[in-house]
Short mmCIF file of C-alpha atoms in Angstrom, two decimals:
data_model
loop_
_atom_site.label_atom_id
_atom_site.label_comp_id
_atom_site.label_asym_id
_atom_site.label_seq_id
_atom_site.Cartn_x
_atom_site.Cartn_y
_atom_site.Cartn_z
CA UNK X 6 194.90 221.59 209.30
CA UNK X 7 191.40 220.48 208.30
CA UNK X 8 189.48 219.13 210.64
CA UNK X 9 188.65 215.44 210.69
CA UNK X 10 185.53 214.43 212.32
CA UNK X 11 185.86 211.07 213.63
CA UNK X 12 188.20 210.12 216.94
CA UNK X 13 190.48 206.90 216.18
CA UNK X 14 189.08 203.95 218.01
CA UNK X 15 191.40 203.65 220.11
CA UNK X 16 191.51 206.96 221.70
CA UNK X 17 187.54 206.52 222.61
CA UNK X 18 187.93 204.89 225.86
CA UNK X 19 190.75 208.09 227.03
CA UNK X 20 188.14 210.45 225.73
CA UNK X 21 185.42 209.07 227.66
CA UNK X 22 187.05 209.03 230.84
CA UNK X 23 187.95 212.75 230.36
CA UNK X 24 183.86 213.53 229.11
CA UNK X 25 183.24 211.63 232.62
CA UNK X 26 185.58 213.73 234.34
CA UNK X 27 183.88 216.74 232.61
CA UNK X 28 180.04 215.35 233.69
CA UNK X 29 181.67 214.79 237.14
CA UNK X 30 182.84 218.88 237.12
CA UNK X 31 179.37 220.08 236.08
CA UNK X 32 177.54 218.49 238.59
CA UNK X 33 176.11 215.05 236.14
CA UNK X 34 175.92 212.47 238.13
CA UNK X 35 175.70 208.59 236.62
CA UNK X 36 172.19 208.96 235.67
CA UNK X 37 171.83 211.88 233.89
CA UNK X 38 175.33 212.56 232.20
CA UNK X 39 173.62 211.48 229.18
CA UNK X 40 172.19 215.37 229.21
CA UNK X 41 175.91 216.65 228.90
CA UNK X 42 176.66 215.77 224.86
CA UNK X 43 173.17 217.40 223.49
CA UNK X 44 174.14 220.56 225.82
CA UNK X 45 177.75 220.70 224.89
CA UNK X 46 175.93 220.54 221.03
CA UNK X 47 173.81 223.43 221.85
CA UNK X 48 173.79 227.20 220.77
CA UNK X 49 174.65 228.28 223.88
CA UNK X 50 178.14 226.13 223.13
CA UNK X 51 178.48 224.90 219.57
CA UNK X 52 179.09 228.55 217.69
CA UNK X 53 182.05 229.80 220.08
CA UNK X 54 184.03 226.70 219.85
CA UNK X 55 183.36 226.37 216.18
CA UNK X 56 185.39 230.05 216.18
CA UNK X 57 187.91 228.67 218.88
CA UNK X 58 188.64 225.37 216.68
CA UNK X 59 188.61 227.52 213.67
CA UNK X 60 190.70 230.73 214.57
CA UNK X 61 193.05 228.71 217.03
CA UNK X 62 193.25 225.05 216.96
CA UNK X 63 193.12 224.47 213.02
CA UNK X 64 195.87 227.68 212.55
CA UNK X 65 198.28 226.91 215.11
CA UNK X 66 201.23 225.13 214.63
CA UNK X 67 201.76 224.30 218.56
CA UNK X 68 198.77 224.04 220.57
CA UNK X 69 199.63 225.49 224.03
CA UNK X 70 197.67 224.56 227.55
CA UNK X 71 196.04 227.65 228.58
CA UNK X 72 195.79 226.71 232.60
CA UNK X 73 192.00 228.03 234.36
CA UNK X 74 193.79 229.89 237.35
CA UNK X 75 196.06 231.59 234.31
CA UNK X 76 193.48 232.17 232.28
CA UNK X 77 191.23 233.57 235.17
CA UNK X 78 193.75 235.92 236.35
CA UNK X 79 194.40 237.19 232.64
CA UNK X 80 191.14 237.82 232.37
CA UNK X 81 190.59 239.86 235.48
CA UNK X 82 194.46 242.12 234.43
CA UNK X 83 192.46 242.41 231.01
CA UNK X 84 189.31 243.31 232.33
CA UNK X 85 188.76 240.76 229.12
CA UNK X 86 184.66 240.59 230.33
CA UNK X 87 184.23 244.44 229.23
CA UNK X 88 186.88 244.14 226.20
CA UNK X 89 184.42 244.15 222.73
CA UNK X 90 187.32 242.40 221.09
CA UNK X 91 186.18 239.12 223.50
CA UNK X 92 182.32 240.11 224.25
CA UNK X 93 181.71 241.60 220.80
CA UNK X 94 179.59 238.92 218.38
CA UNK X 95 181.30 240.35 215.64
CA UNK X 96 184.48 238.38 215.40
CA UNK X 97 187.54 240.86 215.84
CA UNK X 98 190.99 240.78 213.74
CA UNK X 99 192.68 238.25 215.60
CA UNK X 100 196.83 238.58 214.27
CA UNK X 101 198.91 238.41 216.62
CA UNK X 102 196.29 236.75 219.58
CA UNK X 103 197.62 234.38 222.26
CA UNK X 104 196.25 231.32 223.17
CA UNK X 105 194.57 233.13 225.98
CA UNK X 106 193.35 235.59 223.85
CA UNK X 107 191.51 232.85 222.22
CA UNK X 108 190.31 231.09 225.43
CA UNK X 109 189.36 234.06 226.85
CA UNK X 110 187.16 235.18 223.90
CA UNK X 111 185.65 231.66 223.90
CA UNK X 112 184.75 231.69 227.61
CA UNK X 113 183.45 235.37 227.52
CA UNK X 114 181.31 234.72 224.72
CA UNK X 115 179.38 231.24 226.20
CA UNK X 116 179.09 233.04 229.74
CA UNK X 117 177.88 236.37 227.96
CA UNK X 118 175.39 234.34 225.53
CA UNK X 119 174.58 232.31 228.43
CA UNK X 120 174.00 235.31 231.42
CA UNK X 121 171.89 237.31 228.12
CA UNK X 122 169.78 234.49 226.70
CA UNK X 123 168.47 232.46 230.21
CA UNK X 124 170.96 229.65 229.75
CA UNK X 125 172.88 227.55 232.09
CA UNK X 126 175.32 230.14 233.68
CA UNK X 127 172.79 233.05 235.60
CA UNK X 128 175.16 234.83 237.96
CA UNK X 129 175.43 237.38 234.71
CA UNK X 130 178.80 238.95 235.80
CA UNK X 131 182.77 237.92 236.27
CA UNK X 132 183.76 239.56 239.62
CA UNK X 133 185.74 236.97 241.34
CA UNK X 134 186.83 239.80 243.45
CA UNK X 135 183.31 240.59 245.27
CA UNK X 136 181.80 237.69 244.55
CA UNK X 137 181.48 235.99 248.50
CA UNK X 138 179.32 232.74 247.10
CA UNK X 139 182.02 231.92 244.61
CA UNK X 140 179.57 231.43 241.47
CA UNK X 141 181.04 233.60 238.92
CA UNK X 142 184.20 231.62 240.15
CA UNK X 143 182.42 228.44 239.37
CA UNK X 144 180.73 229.68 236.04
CA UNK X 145 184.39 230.27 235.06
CA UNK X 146 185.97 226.90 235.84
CA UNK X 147 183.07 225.17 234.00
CA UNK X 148 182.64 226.75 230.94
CA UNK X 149 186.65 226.66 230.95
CA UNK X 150 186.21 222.91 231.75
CA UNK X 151 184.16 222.45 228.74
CA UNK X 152 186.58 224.21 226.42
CA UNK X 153 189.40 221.84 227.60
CA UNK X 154 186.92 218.74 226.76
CA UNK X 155 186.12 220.11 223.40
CA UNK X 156 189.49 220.68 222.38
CA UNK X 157 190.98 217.22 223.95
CA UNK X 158 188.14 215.63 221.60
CA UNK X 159 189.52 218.12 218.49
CA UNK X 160 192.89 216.68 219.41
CA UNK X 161 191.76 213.19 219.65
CA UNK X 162 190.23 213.24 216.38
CA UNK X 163 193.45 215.62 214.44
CA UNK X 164 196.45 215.28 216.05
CA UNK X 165 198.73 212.47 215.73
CA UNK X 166 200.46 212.78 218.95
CA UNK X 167 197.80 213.22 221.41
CA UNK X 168 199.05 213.53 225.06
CA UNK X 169 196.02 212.10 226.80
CA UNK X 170 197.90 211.95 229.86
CA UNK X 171 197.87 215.33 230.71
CA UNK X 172 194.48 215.85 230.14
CA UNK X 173 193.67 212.62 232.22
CA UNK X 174 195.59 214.70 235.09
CA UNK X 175 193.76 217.97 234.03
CA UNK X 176 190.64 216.45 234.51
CA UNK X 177 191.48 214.57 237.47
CA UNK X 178 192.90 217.31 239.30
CA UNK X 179 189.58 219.52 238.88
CA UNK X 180 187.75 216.53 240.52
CA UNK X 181 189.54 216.40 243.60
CA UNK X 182 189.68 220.34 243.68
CA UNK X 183 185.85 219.86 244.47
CA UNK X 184 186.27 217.29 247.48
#
């Protein structure tokens, strides 16, 4: 499926309450949200979602919802942080790869780019295990927040049924997680 770049007017004001929902998760408030966008069009973003959306979203015939505590766990039984096939720049053969596969390689990559390169994400390691202050837990949920933004705006823009509904609840959930 080739991508289309513009999201049908009437799916903007769905998409915006999820992008609020997202600013809301990394810690934007009302005044500077307007930070979020050139950030989530950065280097330290843009390239490993441009793989994601290319390798997974525009390939797959059934897009699947790759949950953060699932994804988290799979990561940790994959030990997916030391894998090359995910932390490697050089992009792997990916036949046969799950949708976690593909989430996983997307959130090792920004985290790893981010940790090596002085970006937003410091902690520089995924040890939710020994980790007492909970940040590499917190890298993890945002950068896997972001990824479920970016694709919910892919969606927006390609697929005919969009279900914003579950993404509304995604995004809604994650919010009161952090009451």
């Amino acid at each position: 499926m080739a991508p289309n770049k513009s999201v049908p007017r009437e799916r903007l004001a769905d998409l915006q309450k999820i992008y609020d929902y997202l600013c809301e998760w990394l810690n934007f408030d009302k005044e500077t949200k307007h930070l979020v966008q050139p950030f989530l069009d950065s280097d330290f973003i843009t390239p490993f979602f441009k793989e994601y959306r290319r390798d997974y979203l525009e390939v797959t015939a059934e897009i699947e919802d790759v949950d953060c505590n699932g994804l988290s766990r799979w990561c940790v039984s994959n030990n997916a942080f030391a894998l090359p096939k995910y932390a490697n720049s050089a992009t792997p053969n990916k036949d046969g790869w799950t949708p976690f596969d593909h989430a996983a390689r997307f959130l090792v990559r920004v985290l790893r780019f981010s940790w090596d390169n002085d970006g937003e994400w410091t902690h520089g390691q995924f040890d939710p295990d020994h980790d007492r202050d909970f940040e590499s837990d917190t890298e993890f949920f945002q950068v896997w927040a972001i990824l479920q933004y970016l694709q919910a705006e892919w969606e927006a823009a390609n697929l005919e049924e969009w279900d914003v509904a579950r993404l509304g609840e995604t995004f809604a959930s994650l919010s009161l997680g952090r009451l």
